[in-house]
Coordinates of C-alpha atoms in Angstrom, one line a residue:
M1 CA 0.0 0.0 0.0
G2 CA 3.0 2.3 -0.3
R3 CA 2.3 4.1 -3.6
A4 CA -0.6 5.5 -5.5
T5 CA -1.8 4.0 -8.8
G6 CA -2.0 7.5 -10.4
Q7 CA 0.7 9.9 -11.5
S8 CA 2.0 12.5 -9.0
S9 CA 4.4 15.4 -9.7
S10 CA 8.1 14.7 -10.1
P11 CA 11.0 16.6 -8.4
E12 CA 11.9 18.5 -11.5
F13 CA 12.5 22.0 -10.1
E14 CA 15.5 23.8 -8.8
V15 CA 14.9 25.8 -5.6
I16 CA 15.7 29.3 -4.6
V17 CA 15.6 30.0 -0.8
E18 CA 14.9 33.3 0.8
K19 CA 15.6 33.1 4.5
D20 CA 14.0 35.3 7.2
F21 CA 11.3 36.5 4.8
V22 CA 8.8 38.7 6.8
V23 CA 5.1 38.1 6.8
P24 CA 2.9 40.6 8.6
A25 CA 0.4 39.6 11.2
R26 CA -2.7 41.8 11.9
D27 CA -1.2 43.5 14.9
G28 CA 2.0 44.4 13.0
T29 CA 4.1 41.5 14.4
E30 CA 6.6 40.3 11.8
L31 CA 6.4 36.5 11.4
A32 CA 9.9 35.1 10.5
T33 CA 9.6 32.8 7.5
D34 CA 11.9 30.8 5.2
L35 CA 10.5 30.8 1.7
F36 CA 11.4 28.1 -0.8
R37 CA 10.5 29.0 -4.5
P38 CA 10.6 26.5 -7.4
A39 CA 13.0 27.7 -10.1
V40 CA 14.1 26.9 -13.6
D41 CA 17.6 27.8 -14.9
G42 CA 18.2 29.9 -11.7
K43 CA 15.1 31.9 -12.0
V44 CA 11.9 31.5 -9.9
V45 CA 8.9 30.1 -11.7
D46 CA 6.6 32.9 -12.9
D47 CA 3.4 30.8 -13.0
P48 CA 1.3 30.9 -9.8
L49 CA 1.7 27.8 -7.7
P50 CA 0.0 26.4 -4.5
V51 CA 1.7 27.3 -1.2
L52 CA 2.5 24.7 1.4
M53 CA 3.0 26.2 4.9
C54 CA 4.4 24.8 8.2
R55 CA 4.5 26.8 11.4
T56 CA 7.0 25.5 14.1
P57 CA 8.1 26.3 17.6
Y58 CA 11.4 24.4 17.1
G59 CA 13.2 26.8 14.8
K60 CA 12.4 26.9 11.1
A61 CA 16.0 25.9 10.1
R62 CA 15.3 22.4 11.3
W63 CA 12.9 21.9 8.4
F64 CA 15.2 23.0 5.6
D65 CA 15.3 19.6 3.9
E66 CA 11.5 19.3 3.9
G67 CA 11.2 22.8 2.3
M68 CA 13.6 21.8 -0.4
F69 CA 11.9 18.5 -1.1
L70 CA 8.4 19.9 -1.5
A71 CA 9.6 22.9 -3.5
R72 CA 11.3 20.6 -6.0
H73 CA 7.8 19.1 -6.6
G74 CA 6.4 22.5 -7.7
Y75 CA 5.2 24.1 -4.5
V76 CA 6.1 27.4 -2.9
V77 CA 7.0 26.4 0.6
A78 CA 6.8 28.6 3.7
I79 CA 8.3 27.5 7.0
Q80 CA 7.5 29.9 9.7
D81 CA 8.4 30.4 13.4
W82 CA 5.8 30.7 16.1
R83 CA 5.9 34.0 18.0
Q84 CA 6.9 31.9 21.0
T85 CA 10.4 31.6 19.4
Q86 CA 10.7 35.4 19.6
G87 CA 9.9 35.5 23.3
D88 CA 6.2 36.1 23.2
F89 CA 5.0 33.8 26.0
D90 CA 1.6 33.5 27.7
T91 CA 1.3 30.6 30.1
K92 CA -2.3 31.3 31.2
Q93 CA -3.4 28.6 28.8
F94 CA -1.7 25.4 27.5
R95 CA -2.1 26.3 23.8
P96 CA 0.1 29.2 22.5
K97 CA -1.5 32.5 22.2
H98 CA -1.9 34.0 18.6
E99 CA -1.4 30.6 16.9
A100 CA -4.8 30.6 15.1
T101 CA -4.8 34.2 14.1
D102 CA -1.1 34.2 13.0
G103 CA -1.8 31.2 10.8
Y104 CA -4.9 32.8 9.3
D105 CA -3.0 36.0 8.5
A106 CA -0.1 34.2 7.0
I107 CA -2.3 32.0 4.8
E108 CA -4.3 34.9 3.4
W109 CA -1.1 37.0 2.9
F110 CA 0.4 34.2 0.8
A111 CA -2.8 33.6 -1.1
A112 CA -2.8 37.3 -2.2
Q113 CA 0.7 37.1 -3.7
P114 CA 1.0 37.0 -7.5
W115 CA 3.2 33.8 -7.3
C116 CA 0.4 31.9 -5.4
D117 CA -2.6 30.4 -7.3
G118 CA -4.8 31.2 -4.3
K119 CA -4.6 27.8 -2.7
V120 CA -2.7 27.1 0.5
G121 CA -2.1 23.7 2.1
M122 CA -0.6 23.1 5.6
W123 CA 1.4 20.1 6.9
G124 CA 2.6 19.6 10.4
H125 CA 4.0 17.0 12.7
S126 CA 3.1 17.1 16.5
A127 CA 3.1 20.7 17.7
M128 CA 3.1 21.9 14.1
G129 CA 0.0 19.9 13.5
Q130 CA -1.6 21.4 16.6
T131 CA -1.1 24.7 14.8
I132 CA -3.0 23.5 11.8
Q133 CA -5.9 22.5 14.0
G134 CA -6.1 26.0 15.6
V135 CA -6.1 27.6 12.1
L136 CA -8.8 25.2 10.9
A137 CA -11.1 26.5 13.7
V138 CA -10.8 30.1 12.4
Q139 CA -11.5 29.0 8.8
P140 CA -9.2 31.0 6.5
P141 CA -10.8 31.2 3.1
S142 CA -7.7 30.2 1.2
L143 CA -6.8 27.1 3.3
A144 CA -7.6 24.2 1.0
S145 CA -5.9 21.0 2.3
A146 CA -4.1 19.6 5.5
Y147 CA -1.8 16.8 6.2
I148 CA -1.5 16.3 10.0
I149 CA 1.1 13.9 11.4
D150 CA 0.6 12.5 15.0
S151 CA -0.8 15.6 16.6
G152 CA -3.1 15.7 19.6
L153 CA -6.6 17.0 20.1
N154 CA -7.2 17.8 23.7
Y155 CA -3.7 18.0 25.2
G156 CA -5.2 18.1 28.7
S157 CA -6.4 14.6 28.1
Y158 CA -3.2 13.1 26.7
P159 CA -0.2 13.1 26.8
A160 CA 0.1 16.0 29.3
R161 CA -2.4 14.1 31.5
M162 CA -4.1 10.7 31.3
N163 CA -7.3 10.1 33.2
G164 CA -6.2 12.6 35.8
A165 CA -2.5 11.4 36.1
F166 CA 0.3 13.7 35.0
G167 CA 2.6 12.8 32.1
L168 CA 5.7 13.8 34.1
A169 CA 8.6 12.6 31.9
F170 CA 7.1 13.8 28.6
R171 CA 6.5 17.3 30.0
L172 CA 9.8 17.6 31.9
R173 CA 11.8 16.6 28.8
H174 CA 9.8 19.0 26.6
S175 CA 10.1 21.9 29.1
L176 CA 13.8 21.4 29.4
F177 CA 14.2 21.0 25.6
M178 CA 12.3 24.2 24.8
A179 CA 13.9 26.2 27.6
Q180 CA 17.4 25.5 26.4
L181 CA 16.4 25.8 22.7
L182 CA 15.0 29.3 23.1
E183 CA 17.3 30.7 25.7
R184 CA 19.3 33.7 24.5
D185 CA 21.9 34.1 27.3
P186 CA 24.8 31.7 26.5
N187 CA 25.7 30.8 30.1
T188 CA 22.1 30.1 31.0
K189 CA 21.7 28.1 27.8
R190 CA 24.7 25.9 28.7
T191 CA 23.3 25.2 32.1
L192 CA 19.8 24.3 30.8
R193 CA 21.4 22.1 28.1
D194 CA 23.4 20.3 30.8
A195 CA 20.1 19.8 32.7
Y196 CA 18.4 18.5 29.6
D197 CA 21.3 15.9 29.1
H198 CA 21.7 15.1 32.8
P199 CA 18.6 16.0 34.8
E200 CA 19.4 13.5 37.5
K201 CA 22.1 16.1 38.6
Y202 CA 19.4 18.8 39.0
F203 CA 16.1 17.2 40.0
S204 CA 15.5 15.1 43.1
I205 CA 12.6 13.2 41.6
F206 CA 15.2 10.7 40.1
S207 CA 16.1 9.6 43.6
R208 CA 12.8 10.6 45.3
P209 CA 10.0 10.0 42.8
H210 CA 7.4 10.9 45.4
A211 CA 8.7 14.5 45.7
P212 CA 7.1 16.8 43.1
L213 CA 9.0 19.8 41.6
T214 CA 8.3 23.1 43.3
R215 CA 8.6 26.6 42.0
G216 CA 12.1 28.2 42.3
T217 CA 13.8 25.1 43.6
T218 CA 15.3 23.6 40.4
V219 CA 17.3 24.7 37.4
L220 CA 14.0 25.0 35.4
S221 CA 13.5 28.3 37.3
L222 CA 16.2 29.8 34.9
S223 CA 13.4 29.7 32.3
P224 CA 10.4 31.1 34.2
Q225 CA 7.9 30.7 31.4
Y226 CA 8.7 27.0 31.0
E227 CA 8.8 26.4 34.7
D228 CA 5.4 28.0 35.0
R229 CA 4.0 25.9 32.1
Y230 CA 5.4 22.7 33.6
L231 CA 3.9 23.4 37.0
R232 CA 0.5 24.5 35.7
T233 CA 0.3 21.2 33.8
A234 CA 1.4 19.2 36.8
T235 CA -1.2 20.8 39.1
T236 CA -4.2 21.4 36.8
A237 CA -6.2 18.2 36.2
D238 CA -9.7 19.6 35.8
L239 CA -10.5 19.7 32.1
D240 CA -12.9 22.7 32.7
D241 CA -10.0 24.8 33.9
P242 CA -9.3 27.8 31.5
F243 CA -5.7 26.5 31.2
W244 CA -6.9 23.7 28.8
K245 CA -9.2 25.9 26.7
D246 CA -8.7 28.3 23.8
S247 CA -10.9 31.4 23.9
G248 CA -13.1 29.6 26.5
K249 CA -13.6 26.6 24.3
S250 CA -12.3 23.0 24.6
D251 CA -10.6 21.3 21.6
E252 CA -13.6 19.0 21.3
E253 CA -15.8 22.1 20.8
L254 CA -13.4 23.8 18.4
I255 CA -13.2 20.8 16.1
L256 CA -16.9 21.3 15.3
E257 CA -15.9 24.7 13.9
W258 CA -13.1 23.4 11.6
K259 CA -13.1 24.3 8.0
D260 CA -14.4 21.5 5.8
I261 CA -11.4 20.7 3.6
P262 CA -9.5 17.5 2.7
I263 CA -7.6 16.3 5.7
C264 CA -5.3 13.3 6.2
F265 CA -4.4 12.2 9.7
L266 CA -1.4 9.9 10.4
S267 CA -0.3 8.2 13.6
G268 CA 1.2 5.0 15.0
W269 CA 0.3 2.3 17.5
Y270 CA 3.1 3.8 19.7
G271 CA 2.5 7.4 18.6
N272 CA 2.1 10.1 21.2
H273 CA -1.4 11.0 19.9
L274 CA -2.9 7.8 18.6
T275 CA -6.4 8.1 20.2
A276 CA -6.6 11.8 19.3
N277 CA -6.2 11.0 15.6
V278 CA -8.8 8.2 15.8
D279 CA -11.2 10.6 17.5
K280 CA -10.6 13.4 15.0
F281 CA -11.1 11.0 12.1
R282 CA -14.4 9.8 13.5
I283 CA -15.7 13.3 14.3
L284 CA -14.9 14.7 10.8
T285 CA -16.2 11.6 9.0
E286 CA -19.5 12.1 10.7
R287 CA -19.8 15.8 10.0
A288 CA -17.6 16.8 7.1
E289 CA -18.2 16.5 3.4
G290 CA -14.5 16.9 2.4
P291 CA -12.5 13.7 2.2
T292 CA -11.0 12.6 5.5
R293 CA -8.3 9.8 5.7
L294 CA -6.5 8.0 8.5
I295 CA -3.3 6.1 8.3
V296 CA -2.0 4.2 11.3
G297 CA 1.3 2.3 11.2
H298 CA 3.5 0.5 13.7
W299 CA 5.3 3.8 14.4
E300 CA 6.2 5.8 17.4
H301 CA 6.1 9.6 17.3
N302 CA 9.0 10.0 14.9
M303 CA 7.3 7.7 12.3
L304 CA 10.4 7.1 10.3
A305 CA 11.7 3.5 10.6
T306 CA 10.5 -0.1 10.2
F307 CA 11.1 -0.5 14.0
A308 CA 9.6 1.0 17.1
G309 CA 11.7 0.6 20.2
G310 CA 13.2 -2.9 20.6
V311 CA 11.0 -4.4 17.9
D312 CA 11.2 -4.5 14.1
F313 CA 8.1 -4.9 12.0
G314 CA 9.8 -5.8 8.7
D315 CA 10.0 -4.2 5.3
N316 CA 6.2 -4.6 4.9
A317 CA 5.9 -1.8 7.5
T318 CA 7.5 0.8 5.1
M319 CA 5.3 3.6 4.0
D320 CA 6.9 6.9 2.7
I321 CA 4.6 9.2 4.6
F322 CA 7.0 12.2 4.5
G323 CA 7.7 11.7 0.8
D324 CA 5.5 10.1 -1.8
R325 CA 2.4 10.0 0.3
R326 CA 2.5 13.6 1.3
V327 CA 3.2 14.7 -2.3
E328 CA 0.4 12.5 -3.6
W329 CA -2.0 14.1 -1.1
F330 CA -1.3 17.7 -2.0
D331 CA -1.0 16.9 -5.8
Q332 CA -4.6 15.6 -5.6
T333 CA -6.1 18.1 -3.2
L334 CA -4.4 21.3 -4.4
K335 CA -3.3 20.7 -8.0
G336 CA -6.1 18.4 -9.0
I337 CA -3.8 15.7 -10.3
D338 CA -5.4 12.3 -10.1
T339 CA -2.9 10.4 -8.0
G340 CA -5.4 7.8 -6.8
V341 CA -5.0 8.9 -3.2
L342 CA -8.7 9.5 -2.8
D343 CA -9.6 6.2 -4.3
R344 CA -8.1 4.3 -1.4
P345 CA -10.1 3.1 1.6
T346 CA -10.6 5.8 4.2
I347 CA -8.4 3.9 6.8
E348 CA -5.2 2.1 6.2
Y349 CA -3.7 0.4 9.2
F350 CA -0.8 -2.0 10.0
V351 CA -1.6 -5.3 11.8
M352 CA 1.5 -6.1 13.9
G353 CA 2.7 -9.7 14.3
G354 CA 3.3 -12.8 12.3
G355 CA 7.1 -12.5 12.1
D356 CA 9.6 -15.2 13.0
G357 CA 10.4 -13.8 16.5
K358 CA 14.1 -14.0 15.9
V359 CA 16.6 -11.3 16.7
N360 CA 17.8 -9.2 13.8
A361 CA 21.2 -7.6 13.1
D362 CA 20.3 -4.6 15.2
G363 CA 19.3 -6.6 18.2
R364 CA 15.6 -6.1 17.7
L365 CA 12.9 -8.8 17.7
N366 CA 11.3 -9.5 14.3
H367 CA 7.6 -9.2 15.0
G368 CA 6.4 -8.7 11.4
G369 CA 3.1 -7.4 10.2
H370 CA 1.1 -6.4 7.2
W371 CA -1.1 -3.5 6.0
V372 CA -4.9 -3.8 5.6
A373 CA -7.7 -1.4 4.9
A374 CA -11.1 -0.5 6.5
D375 CA -13.8 2.1 6.2
S376 CA -14.5 2.4 10.0
W377 CA -12.7 2.1 13.3
P378 CA -12.9 -0.4 14.8
P379 CA -13.1 -2.5 11.7
A380 CA -16.4 -4.1 10.9
N381 CA -15.3 -7.7 11.4
V382 CA -14.4 -7.1 15.1
E383 CA -16.2 -8.5 18.1
A384 CA -15.7 -7.3 21.6
V385 CA -14.6 -10.3 23.7
P386 CA -14.1 -10.0 27.5
Y387 CA -11.1 -11.9 28.9
Y388 CA -11.6 -12.4 32.6
L389 CA -9.1 -12.3 35.4
H390 CA -9.1 -15.5 37.5
G391 CA -7.8 -16.4 40.9
D392 CA -5.1 -18.7 39.5
M393 CA -3.8 -15.6 37.7
T394 CA -5.0 -16.8 34.3
L395 CA -6.8 -14.8 31.7
R396 CA -9.7 -16.6 30.1
P397 CA -12.9 -15.8 28.1
S398 CA -14.9 -17.7 30.7
L399 CA -16.5 -16.0 33.7
P400 CA -14.9 -16.6 37.1
D401 CA -17.0 -18.9 39.3
E402 CA -15.3 -18.2 42.7
A403 CA -17.6 -16.8 45.3
D404 CA -14.8 -14.6 46.9
A405 CA -11.5 -14.0 45.0
S406 CA -9.2 -11.1 45.0
T407 CA -5.5 -10.3 44.8
T408 CA -3.8 -7.6 46.9
Y409 CA -0.5 -5.8 46.5
T410 CA 1.2 -2.9 48.2
F411 CA 1.9 0.2 46.2
D412 CA 4.7 2.3 47.7
P413 CA 5.1 5.7 46.0
R414 CA 8.8 5.7 47.1
D415 CA 9.4 2.6 44.9
P416 CA 7.3 2.9 41.8
V417 CA 7.2 0.4 38.9
P418 CA 9.6 1.8 36.2
T419 CA 8.3 2.8 32.8
V420 CA 9.3 0.3 30.1
G421 CA 7.8 1.1 26.7
G422 CA 4.7 2.9 25.8
N423 CA 3.3 5.6 23.5
F424 CA 6.4 7.8 23.3
M425 CA 9.7 7.9 21.4
E426 CA 12.9 6.0 22.1
Y427 CA 14.7 9.2 23.0
S428 CA 18.1 7.4 23.6
R429 CA 18.5 6.4 19.9
P430 CA 21.8 7.8 18.6
D431 CA 20.1 9.1 15.4
F432 CA 17.5 11.1 17.3
S433 CA 18.1 14.9 16.9
S434 CA 17.4 15.8 20.6
R435 CA 18.8 12.6 22.1
V436 CA 18.6 11.9 25.9
T437 CA 19.7 8.8 27.6
W438 CA 17.8 9.3 30.9
M439 CA 14.3 8.9 29.4
A440 CA 12.7 5.5 29.7
D441 CA 12.9 3.3 26.6
G442 CA 9.8 4.0 24.5
A443 CA 7.5 2.2 22.1
A444 CA 7.7 -1.6 22.0
Q445 CA 10.0 -3.1 24.6
D446 CA 10.6 -6.4 26.4
Q447 CA 9.0 -5.8 29.8
R448 CA 12.1 -5.8 32.0
A449 CA 13.8 -3.0 33.9
N450 CA 17.0 -1.4 32.7
A451 CA 19.5 -0.6 35.5
S452 CA 21.2 2.0 33.3
K453 CA 18.2 4.3 33.7
P454 CA 18.2 6.4 36.9
F455 CA 14.7 5.2 37.9
C456 CA 15.4 1.4 37.6
R457 CA 16.8 -0.6 40.5
D458 CA 17.7 -3.8 38.5
N459 CA 17.5 -5.6 35.1
L460 CA 14.8 -8.0 36.2
P461 CA 11.4 -8.5 34.4
L462 CA 8.7 -6.3 35.7
A463 CA 6.7 -9.5 36.3
T464 CA 9.0 -10.4 39.2
R465 CA 7.9 -7.3 41.2
E466 CA 5.4 -8.0 44.0
D467 CA 3.4 -4.8 43.0
V468 CA 2.8 -6.1 39.4
L469 CA -0.1 -8.5 39.0
V470 CA 0.3 -10.7 35.9
F471 CA -2.7 -12.4 34.4
Q472 CA -2.2 -14.4 31.2
T473 CA -3.7 -17.0 28.9
E474 CA -2.3 -20.4 28.3
P475 CA -0.2 -20.6 25.1
L476 CA -2.7 -19.9 22.3
E477 CA -3.8 -22.9 20.2
E478 CA -4.6 -20.7 17.3
N479 CA -3.9 -17.1 16.1
V480 CA -5.9 -14.3 17.6
E481 CA -6.0 -10.9 15.9
V482 CA -6.9 -8.0 18.1
S483 CA -7.7 -4.8 16.1
G484 CA -9.6 -1.9 17.7
E485 CA -10.1 -0.1 21.0
L486 CA -9.1 -1.7 24.3
L487 CA -11.0 -1.4 27.5
A488 CA -10.2 -2.6 31.1
R489 CA -13.2 -3.0 33.4
L490 CA -11.9 -3.7 37.0
W491 CA -13.4 -4.0 40.4
V492 CA -10.9 -2.5 42.8
S493 CA -10.5 -1.3 46.4
S494 CA -7.8 0.4 48.4
T495 CA -6.7 1.4 51.9
A496 CA -6.1 4.9 50.6
P497 CA -8.5 7.8 49.8
D498 CA -6.9 8.2 46.4
T499 CA -4.5 6.0 44.4
D500 CA -3.8 5.0 40.9
F501 CA -4.4 1.8 38.9
T502 CA -2.4 1.0 35.8
V503 CA -2.9 -1.7 33.2
K504 CA -0.9 -3.0 30.3
L505 CA -1.7 -5.4 27.4
I506 CA 1.3 -7.6 26.4
D507 CA 2.1 -10.1 23.6
V508 CA 4.3 -12.8 25.2
H509 CA 6.7 -14.5 22.7
P510 CA 7.7 -17.9 24.0
P511 CA 11.4 -18.7 24.8
S512 CA 13.5 -19.2 21.8
P513 CA 17.3 -19.4 20.9
S514 CA 17.1 -15.6 20.2
F515 CA 15.3 -14.8 23.4
P516 CA 15.9 -17.7 25.9
E517 CA 13.6 -16.0 28.5
G518 CA 11.0 -15.1 25.9
F519 CA 10.0 -11.6 25.0
A520 CA 7.1 -9.8 26.6
M521 CA 6.2 -7.0 24.1
N522 CA 3.9 -4.2 25.4
L523 CA 1.1 -3.2 23.1
Q524 CA -0.8 -0.5 25.1
D525 CA -1.2 0.7 28.6
A526 CA -3.5 3.0 30.7
V527 CA -3.8 4.6 34.1
V528 CA -6.6 6.1 36.1
R529 CA -6.3 8.4 39.1
M530 CA -9.1 7.2 41.3
R531 CA -10.4 10.6 42.2
Y532 CA -11.1 11.0 38.5
R533 CA -12.6 7.6 37.9
N534 CA -15.9 9.2 36.9
G535 CA -14.3 11.8 34.6
R536 CA -12.0 14.8 34.7
R537 CA -14.6 17.3 35.6
K538 CA -15.7 16.1 39.1
P539 CA -12.9 14.8 41.3
E540 CA -14.2 12.4 44.0
L541 CA -12.1 10.7 46.6
I542 CA -12.8 7.1 47.4
T543 CA -13.7 5.5 50.7
P544 CA -11.0 3.1 51.9
G545 CA -12.1 -0.5 51.8
E546 CA -15.1 0.2 49.5
I547 CA -15.2 -1.7 46.2
Y548 CA -15.5 0.3 43.0
E549 CA -16.1 -0.7 39.4
I550 CA -13.8 1.4 37.1
E551 CA -13.2 1.5 33.4
L552 CA -9.9 2.3 31.8
P553 CA -10.1 3.0 28.1
F554 CA -6.8 2.2 26.2
H555 CA -5.4 3.5 23.0
S556 CA -6.3 1.3 20.1
T557 CA -4.0 -1.4 18.7
S558 CA -3.8 -4.0 16.0
N559 CA -1.8 -7.1 16.7
L560 CA -1.8 -10.7 15.7
F561 CA -1.2 -12.9 18.7
V562 CA 0.4 -15.9 17.0
K563 CA -0.3 -19.5 18.0
G564 CA 2.0 -20.4 20.9
H565 CA 2.1 -16.9 22.2
R566 CA 0.2 -15.7 25.4
I567 CA -2.1 -12.7 25.8
R568 CA -0.9 -11.0 29.1
F569 CA -2.6 -8.3 31.1
D570 CA -0.6 -6.6 33.9
V571 CA -2.1 -4.6 36.7
S572 CA -0.3 -2.2 39.0
S573 CA -0.4 1.3 40.4
S574 CA 2.6 3.2 38.9
N575 CA 4.5 3.7 35.7
F576 CA 7.3 6.1 36.6
P577 CA 8.6 8.5 35.2
R578 CA 6.1 8.4 32.4
I579 CA 3.3 9.1 35.0
D580 CA 3.8 11.0 38.2
V581 CA 3.5 9.1 41.5
N582 CA 0.3 9.2 43.4
L583 CA 1.1 10.0 47.1
N584 CA -2.1 8.0 48.2
T585 CA -3.3 10.8 50.5
G586 CA -6.0 12.5 48.5
G587 CA -4.1 15.8 48.9
P588 CA -3.6 18.5 46.1
L589 CA -2.1 17.2 42.9
G590 CA 1.5 17.9 41.9
L591 CA 2.4 19.4 45.3
P592 CA 4.7 18.0 48.1
G593 CA 3.0 16.3 51.0
P594 CA 3.0 13.2 53.2
V595 CA 3.4 9.8 51.5
H596 CA 1.6 6.6 52.4
P597 CA 1.9 3.1 51.0
A598 CA -1.5 1.7 49.9
D599 CA -2.8 -1.9 49.9
N600 CA -4.6 -2.0 46.6
T601 CA -6.9 -4.9 45.7
I602 CA -8.2 -6.3 42.4
H603 CA -11.4 -8.3 42.9
H604 CA -12.1 -11.1 40.4
D605 CA -14.9 -13.3 41.6
K606 CA -18.3 -14.1 40.1
D607 CA -19.8 -10.9 41.5
H608 CA -16.9 -8.8 40.6
P609 CA -15.8 -10.1 37.1
S610 CA -12.7 -7.9 36.4
Q611 CA -11.8 -8.1 32.7
V612 CA -10.0 -6.7 29.7
V613 CA -12.3 -6.3 26.7
L614 CA -10.4 -7.2 23.4
P615 CA -11.6 -6.4 19.9
V616 CA -11.1 -9.8 18.3
A617 CA -11.1 -10.2 14.6
K618 CA -10.7 -13.2 12.3
P619 CA -6.9 -13.7 11.8
T620 CA -5.8 -12.4 8.4
V621 CA -2.6 -14.5 8.2
S622 CA -1.9 -18.1 9.2

């Protein structure tokens, strides 16, 4: 499914670059822009062409190669800095001020130039895609197409927070990265850069995970705007708080105001914003007339390689989303060239699994996979099948018959379960542009600790910890494909007035010569902070000892559990440093306070049938 059947434009043009080109905003602010103009024989093309625009907080110079690539295909390309890069900060809300209006003004300015044919398209990855979405809500007349790569919807839901819990590592890394990137003073910049590379020297949370950051006590105070942004995110869990809204509206409200144009969303099973892209696709498919497409691969947030973390998915996983696919999309929707891109099914997704399970030359597990198509998510051939937790720690489709069965573990905030894999990048990769070695290993990983990380105490499998409950099937007698949304429905109690429960779905490869102890590959995980068990708009503490039924929605996934593998479901109460540690006291979030271990219980008897609901489809490979 990598290429279109139609004919797209070829890279036939030379490119003339004009750096630091100025585009005026409505209030007179000059928006710094690098402009890439297609040229022939050293002269810019006279004929009006579509403009492709990308707005970035990370410095426009980083996207030089993309500007050159797209301009060679016959587009005027504008890469523009956010105002934020010029020191215009406003931390009263999570989303940057002026983003929507600056994007609107730039689009209409470009459309009015004689070298533009009146059509402007936008592309963006992550924060740059967030910019597109803000612009869509103000409906600039000349915006005609969008290509949005793994960008969120409501950042107050994920990854900044997840069911009330704070995405600590993600926000700390990003705050340090942006603070050092935009700092002007060279001495301060060096200090912030050292803190980005070696935060364990500057932040006590690496030795005391239960001790939240406080204002003015860490190196982050050298960048007051990013310290404030971090602390507001850490302490603001209520989704109705103005911090999470733009002009008084939530992102879910703003999407209903988006301009109706062709939009392609892209994400990965280990992407930062997977659920957001599925949600956006659904909402627009229901209300928009313009074509909406969704592509989901095996990828993590970078979306570049055939691997994600410690697992490789094979050459079948390749799709050139930054090259051919992007050109085909804009050629069809801006130039009117029939590339065949709109003839494809509305969803293309990658089913992971089916590989030989051996180790490859790079030390990664060969998990394999293949692309399939659908017109809805979850796919039409999927049935929701509950797998129940049993007292013998098995996971089975049959209901438990025990009259009284439960499993209790002690969650100590001073010794949390370390993060191993998940919906974030593998930041320690040598080829990653803003590499750090202290972050947890992201994406797909064997579920064992890594003592080289400052928050791991050993190299043992997480399953050996007493505060990790492992429920798993017997080795499968036939293939089981799981494609769709995941849901955990648990009956729980605690000795604390507030605590967390975490869950994780895992594909267990059996022992082999390549992996003598087997390989427990994480698929998806989730967390709920109990005070937000009924939603993020009404926190309610729990009564110690009382049993509660809770639901934890996962991200989606698509994975083929091969015959001989096991389906595993882990339950615990921490995932640090990806998620901040609950102090179990019911006190204010994100602030220092007393710490109490909690005895947390999972009930799994016939009256309390705890379960994970899997979207089971007919296997597509044997």
